[in-house]
mmCIF file of C-alpha atoms in Angstrom:
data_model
loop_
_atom_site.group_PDB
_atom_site.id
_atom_site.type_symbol
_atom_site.label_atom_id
_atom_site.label_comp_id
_atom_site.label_asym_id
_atom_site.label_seq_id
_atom_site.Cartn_x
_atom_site.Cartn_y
_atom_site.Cartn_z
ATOM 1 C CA UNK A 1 33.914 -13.517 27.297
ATOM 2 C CA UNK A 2 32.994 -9.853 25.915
ATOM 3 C CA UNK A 3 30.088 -7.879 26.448
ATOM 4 C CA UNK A 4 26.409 -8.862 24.599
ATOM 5 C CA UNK A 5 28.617 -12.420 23.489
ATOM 6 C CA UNK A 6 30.901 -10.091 21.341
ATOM 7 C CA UNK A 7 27.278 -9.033 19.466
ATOM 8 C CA UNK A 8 25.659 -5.815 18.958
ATOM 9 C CA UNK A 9 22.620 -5.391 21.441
ATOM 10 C CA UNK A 10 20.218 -3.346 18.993
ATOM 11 C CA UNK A 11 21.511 -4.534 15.468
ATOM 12 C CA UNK A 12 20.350 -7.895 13.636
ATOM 13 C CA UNK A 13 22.984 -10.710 13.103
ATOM 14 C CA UNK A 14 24.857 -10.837 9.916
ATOM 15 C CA UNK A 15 22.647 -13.640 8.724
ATOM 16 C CA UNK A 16 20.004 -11.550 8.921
ATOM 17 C CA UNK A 17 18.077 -11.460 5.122
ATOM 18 C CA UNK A 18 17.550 -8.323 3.793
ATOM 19 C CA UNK A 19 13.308 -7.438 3.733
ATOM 20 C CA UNK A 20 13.248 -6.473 -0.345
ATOM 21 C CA UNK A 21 14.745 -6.760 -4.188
ATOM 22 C CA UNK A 22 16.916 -3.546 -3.916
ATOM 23 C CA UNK A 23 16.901 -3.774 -7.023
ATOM 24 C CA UNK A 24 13.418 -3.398 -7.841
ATOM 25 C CA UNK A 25 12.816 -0.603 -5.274
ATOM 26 C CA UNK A 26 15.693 1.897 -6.983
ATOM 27 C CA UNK A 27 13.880 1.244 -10.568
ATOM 28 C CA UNK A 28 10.670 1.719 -9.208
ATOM 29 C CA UNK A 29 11.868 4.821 -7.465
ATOM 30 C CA UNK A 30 13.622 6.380 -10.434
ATOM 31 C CA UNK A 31 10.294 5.903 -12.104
ATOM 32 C CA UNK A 32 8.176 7.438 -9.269
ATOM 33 C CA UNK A 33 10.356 10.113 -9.188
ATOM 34 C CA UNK A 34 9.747 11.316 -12.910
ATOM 35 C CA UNK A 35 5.964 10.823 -12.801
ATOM 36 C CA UNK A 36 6.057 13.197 -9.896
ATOM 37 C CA UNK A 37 7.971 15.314 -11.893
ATOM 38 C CA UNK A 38 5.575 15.305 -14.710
ATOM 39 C CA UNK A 39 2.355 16.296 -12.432
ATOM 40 C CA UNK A 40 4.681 19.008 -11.147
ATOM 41 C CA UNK A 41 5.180 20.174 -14.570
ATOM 42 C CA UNK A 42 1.490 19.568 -15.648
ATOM 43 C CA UNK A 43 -0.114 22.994 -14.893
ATOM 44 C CA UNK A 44 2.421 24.817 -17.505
ATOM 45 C CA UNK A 45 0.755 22.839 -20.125
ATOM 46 C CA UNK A 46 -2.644 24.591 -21.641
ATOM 47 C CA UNK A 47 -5.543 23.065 -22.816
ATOM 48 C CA UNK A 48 -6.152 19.699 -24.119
ATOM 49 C CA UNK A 49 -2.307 18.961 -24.851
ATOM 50 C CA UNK A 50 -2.060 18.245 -20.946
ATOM 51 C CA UNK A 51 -4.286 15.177 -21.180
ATOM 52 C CA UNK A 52 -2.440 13.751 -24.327
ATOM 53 C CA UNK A 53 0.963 14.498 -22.723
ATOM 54 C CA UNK A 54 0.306 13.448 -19.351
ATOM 55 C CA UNK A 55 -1.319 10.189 -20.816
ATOM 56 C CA UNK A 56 1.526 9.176 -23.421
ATOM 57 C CA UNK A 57 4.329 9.888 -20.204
ATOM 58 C CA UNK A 58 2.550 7.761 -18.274
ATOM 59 C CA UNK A 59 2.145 4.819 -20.656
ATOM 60 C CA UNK A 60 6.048 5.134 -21.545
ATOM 61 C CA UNK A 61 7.151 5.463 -18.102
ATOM 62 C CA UNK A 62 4.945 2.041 -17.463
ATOM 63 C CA UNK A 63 6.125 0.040 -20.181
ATOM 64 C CA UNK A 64 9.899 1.385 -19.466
ATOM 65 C CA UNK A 65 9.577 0.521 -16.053
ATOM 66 C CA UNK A 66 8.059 -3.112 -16.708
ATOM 67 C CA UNK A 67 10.837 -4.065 -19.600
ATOM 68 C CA UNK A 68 13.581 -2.689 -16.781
ATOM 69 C CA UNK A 69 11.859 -4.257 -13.565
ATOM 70 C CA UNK A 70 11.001 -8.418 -14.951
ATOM 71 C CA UNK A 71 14.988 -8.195 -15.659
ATOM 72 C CA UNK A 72 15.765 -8.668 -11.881
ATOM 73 C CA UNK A 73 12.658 -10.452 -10.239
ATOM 74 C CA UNK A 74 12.350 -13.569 -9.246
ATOM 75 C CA UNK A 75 8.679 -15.163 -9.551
ATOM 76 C CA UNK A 76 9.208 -15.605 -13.559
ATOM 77 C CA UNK A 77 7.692 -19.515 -12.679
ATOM 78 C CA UNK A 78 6.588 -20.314 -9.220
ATOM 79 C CA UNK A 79 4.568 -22.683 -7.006
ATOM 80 C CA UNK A 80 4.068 -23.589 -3.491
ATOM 81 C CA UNK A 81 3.059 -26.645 -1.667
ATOM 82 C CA UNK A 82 2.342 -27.850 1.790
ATOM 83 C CA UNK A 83 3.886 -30.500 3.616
ATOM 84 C CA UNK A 84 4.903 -32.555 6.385
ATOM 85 C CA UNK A 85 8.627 -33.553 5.776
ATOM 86 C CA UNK A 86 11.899 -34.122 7.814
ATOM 87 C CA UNK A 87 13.107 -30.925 8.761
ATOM 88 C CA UNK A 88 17.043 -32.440 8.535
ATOM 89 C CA UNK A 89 18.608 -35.661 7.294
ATOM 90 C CA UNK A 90 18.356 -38.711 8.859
ATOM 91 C CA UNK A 91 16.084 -37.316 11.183
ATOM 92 C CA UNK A 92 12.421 -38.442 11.854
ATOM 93 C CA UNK A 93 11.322 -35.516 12.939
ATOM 94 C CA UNK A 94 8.477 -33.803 11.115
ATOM 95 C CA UNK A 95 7.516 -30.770 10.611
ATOM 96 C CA UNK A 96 4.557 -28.615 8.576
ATOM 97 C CA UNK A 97 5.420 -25.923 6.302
ATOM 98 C CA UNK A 98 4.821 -24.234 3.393
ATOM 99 C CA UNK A 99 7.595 -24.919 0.687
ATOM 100 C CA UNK A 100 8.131 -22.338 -2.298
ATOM 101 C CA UNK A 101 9.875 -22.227 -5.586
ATOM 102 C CA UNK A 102 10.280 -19.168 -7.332
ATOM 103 C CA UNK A 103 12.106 -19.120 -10.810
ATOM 104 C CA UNK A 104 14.140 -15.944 -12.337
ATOM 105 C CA UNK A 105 15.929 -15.328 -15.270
ATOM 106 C CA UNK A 106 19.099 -15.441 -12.882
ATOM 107 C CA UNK A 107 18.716 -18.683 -10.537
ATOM 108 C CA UNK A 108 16.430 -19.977 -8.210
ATOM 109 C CA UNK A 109 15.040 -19.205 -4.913
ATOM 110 C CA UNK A 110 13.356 -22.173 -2.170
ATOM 111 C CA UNK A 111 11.280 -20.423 0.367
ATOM 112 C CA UNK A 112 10.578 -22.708 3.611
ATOM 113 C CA UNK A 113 8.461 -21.574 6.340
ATOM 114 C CA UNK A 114 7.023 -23.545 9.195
ATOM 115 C CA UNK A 115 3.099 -23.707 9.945
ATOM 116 C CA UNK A 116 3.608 -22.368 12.721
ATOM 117 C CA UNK A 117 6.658 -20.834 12.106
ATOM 118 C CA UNK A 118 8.423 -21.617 15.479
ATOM 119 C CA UNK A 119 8.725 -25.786 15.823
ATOM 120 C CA UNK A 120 10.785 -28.425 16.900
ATOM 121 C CA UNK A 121 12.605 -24.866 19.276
ATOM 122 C CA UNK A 122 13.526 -23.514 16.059
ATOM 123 C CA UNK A 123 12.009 -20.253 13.729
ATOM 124 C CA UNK A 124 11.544 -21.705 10.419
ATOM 125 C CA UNK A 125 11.840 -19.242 8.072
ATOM 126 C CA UNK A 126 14.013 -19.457 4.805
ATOM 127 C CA UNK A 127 14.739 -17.788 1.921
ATOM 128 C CA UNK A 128 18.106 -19.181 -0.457
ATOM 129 C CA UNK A 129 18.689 -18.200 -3.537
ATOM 130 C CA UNK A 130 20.991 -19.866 -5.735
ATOM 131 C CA UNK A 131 21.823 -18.379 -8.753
ATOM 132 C CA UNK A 132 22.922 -19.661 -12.598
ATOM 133 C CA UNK A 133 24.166 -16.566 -13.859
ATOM 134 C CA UNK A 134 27.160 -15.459 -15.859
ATOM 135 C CA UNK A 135 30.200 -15.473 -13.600
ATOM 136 C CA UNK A 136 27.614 -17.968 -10.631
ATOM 137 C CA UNK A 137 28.525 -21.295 -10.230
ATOM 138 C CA UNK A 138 25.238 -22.854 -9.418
ATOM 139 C CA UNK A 139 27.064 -26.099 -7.769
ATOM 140 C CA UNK A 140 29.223 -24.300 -5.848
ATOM 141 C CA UNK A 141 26.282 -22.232 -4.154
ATOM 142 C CA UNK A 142 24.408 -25.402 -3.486
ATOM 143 C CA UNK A 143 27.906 -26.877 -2.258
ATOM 144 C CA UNK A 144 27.480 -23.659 0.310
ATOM 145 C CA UNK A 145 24.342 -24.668 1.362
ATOM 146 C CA UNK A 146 25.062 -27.751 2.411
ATOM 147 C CA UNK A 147 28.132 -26.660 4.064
ATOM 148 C CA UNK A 148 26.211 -24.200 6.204
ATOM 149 C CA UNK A 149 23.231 -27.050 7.092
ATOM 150 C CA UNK A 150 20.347 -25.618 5.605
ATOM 151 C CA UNK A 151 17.014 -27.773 6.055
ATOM 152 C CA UNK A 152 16.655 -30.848 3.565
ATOM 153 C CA UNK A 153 13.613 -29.753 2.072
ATOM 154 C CA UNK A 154 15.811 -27.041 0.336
ATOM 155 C CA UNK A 155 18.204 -28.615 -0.512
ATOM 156 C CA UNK A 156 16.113 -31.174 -2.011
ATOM 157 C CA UNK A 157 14.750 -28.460 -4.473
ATOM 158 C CA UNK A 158 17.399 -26.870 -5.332
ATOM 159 C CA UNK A 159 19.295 -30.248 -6.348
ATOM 160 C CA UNK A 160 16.869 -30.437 -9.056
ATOM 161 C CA UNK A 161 17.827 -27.901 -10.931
ATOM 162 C CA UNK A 162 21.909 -28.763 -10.811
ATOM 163 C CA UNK A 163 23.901 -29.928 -13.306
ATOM 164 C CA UNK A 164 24.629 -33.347 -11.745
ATOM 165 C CA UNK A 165 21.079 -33.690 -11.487
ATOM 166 C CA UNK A 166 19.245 -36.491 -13.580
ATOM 167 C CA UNK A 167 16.646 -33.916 -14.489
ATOM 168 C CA UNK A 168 19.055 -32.203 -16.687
ATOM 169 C CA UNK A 169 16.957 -28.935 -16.645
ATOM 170 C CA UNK A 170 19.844 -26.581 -15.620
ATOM 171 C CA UNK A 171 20.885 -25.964 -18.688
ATOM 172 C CA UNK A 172 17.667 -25.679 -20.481
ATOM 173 C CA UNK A 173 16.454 -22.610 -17.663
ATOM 174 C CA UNK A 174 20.368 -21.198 -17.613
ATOM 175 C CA UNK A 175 20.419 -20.781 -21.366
ATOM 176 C CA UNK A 176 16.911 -19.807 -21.622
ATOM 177 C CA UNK A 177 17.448 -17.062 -19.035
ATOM 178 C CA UNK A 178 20.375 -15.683 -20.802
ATOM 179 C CA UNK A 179 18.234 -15.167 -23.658
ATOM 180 C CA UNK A 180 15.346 -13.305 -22.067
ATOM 181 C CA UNK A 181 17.552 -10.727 -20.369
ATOM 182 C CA UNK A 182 19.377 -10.222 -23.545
ATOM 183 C CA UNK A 183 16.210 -9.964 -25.689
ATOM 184 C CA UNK A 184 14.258 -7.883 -22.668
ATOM 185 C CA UNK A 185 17.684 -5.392 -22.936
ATOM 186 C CA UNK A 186 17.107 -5.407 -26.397
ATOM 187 C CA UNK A 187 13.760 -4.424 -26.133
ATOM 188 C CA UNK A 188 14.785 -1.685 -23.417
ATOM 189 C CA UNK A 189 16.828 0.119 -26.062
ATOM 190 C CA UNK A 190 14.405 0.082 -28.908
ATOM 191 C CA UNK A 191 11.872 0.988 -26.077
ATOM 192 C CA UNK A 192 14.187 4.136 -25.705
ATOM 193 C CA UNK A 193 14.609 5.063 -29.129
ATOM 194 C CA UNK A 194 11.209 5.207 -29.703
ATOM 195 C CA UNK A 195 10.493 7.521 -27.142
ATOM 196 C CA UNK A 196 13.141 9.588 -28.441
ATOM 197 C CA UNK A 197 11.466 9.060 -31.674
ATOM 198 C CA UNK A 198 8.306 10.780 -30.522
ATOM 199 C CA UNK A 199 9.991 13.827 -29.293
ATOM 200 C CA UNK A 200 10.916 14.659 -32.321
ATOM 201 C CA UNK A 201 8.235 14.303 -33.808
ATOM 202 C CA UNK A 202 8.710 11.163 -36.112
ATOM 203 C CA UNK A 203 5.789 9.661 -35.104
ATOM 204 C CA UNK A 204 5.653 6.803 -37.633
ATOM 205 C CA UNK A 205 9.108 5.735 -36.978
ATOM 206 C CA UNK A 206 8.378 5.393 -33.601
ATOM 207 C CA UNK A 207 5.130 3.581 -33.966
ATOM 208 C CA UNK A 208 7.553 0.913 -36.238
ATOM 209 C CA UNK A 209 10.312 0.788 -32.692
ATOM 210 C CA UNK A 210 7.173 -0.021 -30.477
ATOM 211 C CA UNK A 211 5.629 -2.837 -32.783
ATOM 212 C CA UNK A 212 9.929 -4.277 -32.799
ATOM 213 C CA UNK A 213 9.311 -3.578 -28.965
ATOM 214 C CA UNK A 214 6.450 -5.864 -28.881
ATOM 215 C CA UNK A 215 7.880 -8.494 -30.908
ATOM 216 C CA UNK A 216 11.208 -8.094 -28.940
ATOM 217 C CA UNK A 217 9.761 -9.130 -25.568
ATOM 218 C CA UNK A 218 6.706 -11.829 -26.936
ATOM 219 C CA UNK A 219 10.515 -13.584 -28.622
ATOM 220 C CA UNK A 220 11.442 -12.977 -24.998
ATOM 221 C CA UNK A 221 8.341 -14.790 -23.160
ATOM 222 C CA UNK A 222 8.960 -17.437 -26.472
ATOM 223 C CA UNK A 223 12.292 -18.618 -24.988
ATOM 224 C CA UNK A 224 11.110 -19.303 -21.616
ATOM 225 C CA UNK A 225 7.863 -21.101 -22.453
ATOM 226 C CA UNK A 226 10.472 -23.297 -24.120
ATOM 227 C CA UNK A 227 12.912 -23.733 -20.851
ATOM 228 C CA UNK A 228 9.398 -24.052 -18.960
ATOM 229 C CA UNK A 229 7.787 -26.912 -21.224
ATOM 230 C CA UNK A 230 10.930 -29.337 -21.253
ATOM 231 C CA UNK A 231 10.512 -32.444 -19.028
ATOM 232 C CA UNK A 232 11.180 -32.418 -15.367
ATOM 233 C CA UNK A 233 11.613 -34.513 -12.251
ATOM 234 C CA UNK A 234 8.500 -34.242 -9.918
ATOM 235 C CA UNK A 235 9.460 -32.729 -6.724
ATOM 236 C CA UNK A 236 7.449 -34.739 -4.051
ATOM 237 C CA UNK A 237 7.108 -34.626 -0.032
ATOM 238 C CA UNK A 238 5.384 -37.779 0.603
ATOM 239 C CA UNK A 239 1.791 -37.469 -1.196
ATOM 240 C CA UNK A 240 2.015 -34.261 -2.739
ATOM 241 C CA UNK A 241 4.087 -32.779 -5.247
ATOM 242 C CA UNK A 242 5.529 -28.812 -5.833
ATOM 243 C CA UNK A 243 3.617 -28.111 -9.036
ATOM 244 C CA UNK A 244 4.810 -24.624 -10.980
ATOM 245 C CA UNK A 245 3.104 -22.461 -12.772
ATOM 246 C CA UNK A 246 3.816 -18.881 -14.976
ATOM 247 C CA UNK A 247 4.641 -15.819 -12.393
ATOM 248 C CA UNK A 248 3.495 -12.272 -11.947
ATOM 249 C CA UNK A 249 6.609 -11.629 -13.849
ATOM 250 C CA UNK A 250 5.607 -13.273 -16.956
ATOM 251 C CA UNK A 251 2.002 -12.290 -16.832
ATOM 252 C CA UNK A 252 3.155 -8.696 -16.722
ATOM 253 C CA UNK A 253 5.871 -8.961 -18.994
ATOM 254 C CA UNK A 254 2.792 -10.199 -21.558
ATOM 255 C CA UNK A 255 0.702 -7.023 -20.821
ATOM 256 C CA UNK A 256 3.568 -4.979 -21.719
ATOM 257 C CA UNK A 257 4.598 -6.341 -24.835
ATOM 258 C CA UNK A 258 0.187 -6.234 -25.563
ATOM 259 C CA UNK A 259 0.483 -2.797 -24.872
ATOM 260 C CA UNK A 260 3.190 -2.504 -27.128
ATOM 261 C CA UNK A 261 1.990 -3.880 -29.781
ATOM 262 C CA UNK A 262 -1.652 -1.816 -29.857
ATOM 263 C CA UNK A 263 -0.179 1.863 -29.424
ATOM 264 C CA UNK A 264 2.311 0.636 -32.209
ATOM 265 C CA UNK A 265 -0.396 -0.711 -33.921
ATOM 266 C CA UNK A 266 -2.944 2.094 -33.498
ATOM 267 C CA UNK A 267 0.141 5.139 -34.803
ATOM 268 C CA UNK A 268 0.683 3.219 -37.994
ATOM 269 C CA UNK A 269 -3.018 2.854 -38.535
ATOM 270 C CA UNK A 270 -3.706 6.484 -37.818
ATOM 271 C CA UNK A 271 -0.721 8.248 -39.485
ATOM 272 C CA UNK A 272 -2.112 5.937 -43.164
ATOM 273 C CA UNK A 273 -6.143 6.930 -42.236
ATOM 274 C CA UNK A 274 -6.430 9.928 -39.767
ATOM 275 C CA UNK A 275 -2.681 11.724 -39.369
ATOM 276 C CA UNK A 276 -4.783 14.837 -38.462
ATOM 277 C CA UNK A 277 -6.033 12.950 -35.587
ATOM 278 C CA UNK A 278 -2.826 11.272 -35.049
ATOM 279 C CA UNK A 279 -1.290 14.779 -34.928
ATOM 280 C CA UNK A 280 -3.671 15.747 -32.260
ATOM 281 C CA UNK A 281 -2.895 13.300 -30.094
ATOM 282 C CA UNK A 282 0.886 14.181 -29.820
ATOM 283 C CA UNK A 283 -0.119 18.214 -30.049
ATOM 284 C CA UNK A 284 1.352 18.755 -33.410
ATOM 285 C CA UNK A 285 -2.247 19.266 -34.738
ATOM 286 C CA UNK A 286 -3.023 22.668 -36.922
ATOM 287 C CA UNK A 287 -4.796 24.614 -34.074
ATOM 288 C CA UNK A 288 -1.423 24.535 -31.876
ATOM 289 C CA UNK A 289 0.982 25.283 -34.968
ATOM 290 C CA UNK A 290 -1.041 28.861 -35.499
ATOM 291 C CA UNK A 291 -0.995 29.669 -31.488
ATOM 292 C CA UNK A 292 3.035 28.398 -31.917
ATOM 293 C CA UNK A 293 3.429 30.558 -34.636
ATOM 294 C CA UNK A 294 1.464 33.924 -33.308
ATOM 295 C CA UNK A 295 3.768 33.242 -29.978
ATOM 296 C CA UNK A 296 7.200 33.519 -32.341
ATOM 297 C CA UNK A 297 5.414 36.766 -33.954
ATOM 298 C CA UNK A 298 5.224 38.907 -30.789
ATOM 299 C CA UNK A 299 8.977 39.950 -30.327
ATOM 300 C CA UNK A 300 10.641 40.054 -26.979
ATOM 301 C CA UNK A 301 12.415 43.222 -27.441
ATOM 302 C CA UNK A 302 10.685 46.483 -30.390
ATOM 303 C CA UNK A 303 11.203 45.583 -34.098
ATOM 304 C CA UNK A 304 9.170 47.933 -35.312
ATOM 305 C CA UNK A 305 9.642 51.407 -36.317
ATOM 306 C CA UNK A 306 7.841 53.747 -34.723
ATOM 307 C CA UNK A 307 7.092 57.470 -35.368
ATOM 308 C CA UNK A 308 4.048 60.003 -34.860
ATOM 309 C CA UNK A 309 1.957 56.540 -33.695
ATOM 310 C CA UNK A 310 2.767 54.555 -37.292
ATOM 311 C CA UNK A 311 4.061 51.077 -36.621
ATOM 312 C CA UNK A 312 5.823 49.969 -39.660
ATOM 313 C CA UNK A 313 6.843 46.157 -40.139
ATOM 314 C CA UNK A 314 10.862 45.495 -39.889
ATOM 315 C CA UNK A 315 10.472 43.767 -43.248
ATOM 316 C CA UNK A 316 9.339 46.748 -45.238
ATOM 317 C CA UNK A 317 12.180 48.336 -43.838
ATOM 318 C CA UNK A 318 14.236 45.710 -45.145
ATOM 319 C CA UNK A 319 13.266 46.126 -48.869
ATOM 320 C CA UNK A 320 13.915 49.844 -49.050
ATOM 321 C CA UNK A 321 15.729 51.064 -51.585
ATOM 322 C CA UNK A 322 18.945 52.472 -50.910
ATOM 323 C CA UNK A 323 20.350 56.252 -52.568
ATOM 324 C CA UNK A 324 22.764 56.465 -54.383
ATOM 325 C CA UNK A 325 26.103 58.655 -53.843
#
């Protein structure tokens, strides 16, 4: 017998769930980090070009982020219900809690927690994810689970959604996710160009990547409608049934692409109608050309001549005629 039970006193098991989508929190950081880097930046900019600016980085770094984020949650479809159920097989106990399903374009994950959470001597709080991705074997994972014991009303969901299930909806979500990442990736890139579109100052060419940015990710929210809207098995625990709906991924993944489609919309419009105003909006209007140009006037080192007080221009100088030998 070792010391602590051969554990670490002040450290959590190794079963021990991590708190958050790593995933999420580096994208959203890389984000954060470059709007702080644009408010930094914001007092160099004079006049009314910082509002434009600061506005049009802001909407790019939101739609970016969005497109990016929805690739890795996992609330794409989700619903919760509340039951009393058998905590494990052939058992009779019963116990109250709050069952979850949460959808993703990469697998599924059953959330269990007990009302209260500690019954029955136990803390029942769970969170399994089982994924359908490429290179997961959904069957084996849910092989794993019951391996390991995990309680029956997660199990229960999650053989739903595998392929030896009568349901037959594993296929229809797996495909279906495949899809939506690779259109939403799609979508990323042309999402990309168009941004680098605009810093160059091609502002109807970009206006046509953010309308095929729009239509990229509504094809995207078109595929898994589809996956969503094929037949399934009801999941019931006695008299009540787990009943999904659209997630906070999908319902932002829809303001994004609405977003996309009405700035792409609105710099088509205005570079056929308005292009001065159109101009003005991205500072490329006629008022910032001059001050542009009377900056590249002033020289940084003398290129004038200069004698007795006369300043004479370096291109009159340059069109003197030269004397013969």
């Amino acid at each position: 017998m070792t010391l602590w039970n051969g554990s670490y006193p002040f450290y959590p098991g190794a079963n021990a769930c991590f708190p958050f989508d790593t995933s999420r929190v580096v994208i959203v950081s890389i984000f954060l980090s470059m709007l702080v880097t644009s408010i930094i930046i914001l007092p160099g900019i004079r006049g009314r070009r910082r509002l434009f600016w600061f506005l049009r980085f802001v909407l790019g770094l939101v739609m970016g982020a969005v497109i990016l984020t929805v690739q890795f949650t996992r609330d794409w479809e989700t619903g919760w219900v509340q039951a009393n159920t058998s905590y494990k097989s052939f058992s009779p106990v019963q116990v109250n809690v709050d069952i979850g399903l949460h959808i993703g374009l990469a697998g599924v994950n059953v959330t269990l927690r007990g009302n209260p959470v500690n019954q029955i001597n136990e803390t029942i709080n769970y969170n399994e994810h089982f994924p359908w991705s490429f290179g997961a074997d959904y069957d084996r994972s849910y092989s794993q689970g019951l391996e390991k014991g995990l309680p029956s009303p997660i199990l229960y969901v999650a053989e739903k959604f595998s392929t030896q299930s009568p349901c037959a909806v594993h296929r229809q979500y797996r495909t279906a996710g495949h899809y939506v990442s690779l259109t939403l990736w799609l979508a990323f890139c042309t999402w990309l160009i168009s941004i680098l579109l605009f810093s160059m100052s091609i502002l109807l060419y970009g206006g046509h990547m953010l309308l095929l940015t729009a239509a990229l990710i509504f094809f995207s929210l078109l595929f898994f409608s589809t996956a969503r809207n094929t037949l399934k098995c009801p999941i019931q625990f006695g008299s009540v049934s787990l009943r999904t709906d659209y997630g906070e991924s999908f319902w932002l993944t829809l303001a994004a692409g609405l977003l996309c489609l009405l700035l792409g919309l609105a710099i088509v419009i205005l570079h056929s109608v308005q292009p001065e105003k159109l101009k003005l909006i991205f500072s490329l209007d006629k008022s910032s050309k001059e001050e542009m140009w009377d900056k590249s006037c002033v020289p940084a080192e003398p290129s004038c001549s200069a004698q007795g007080g006369l300043m004479v221009p370096l291109g009159e100088l340059c069109h003197g005629t030269a004397t013969q030998l």
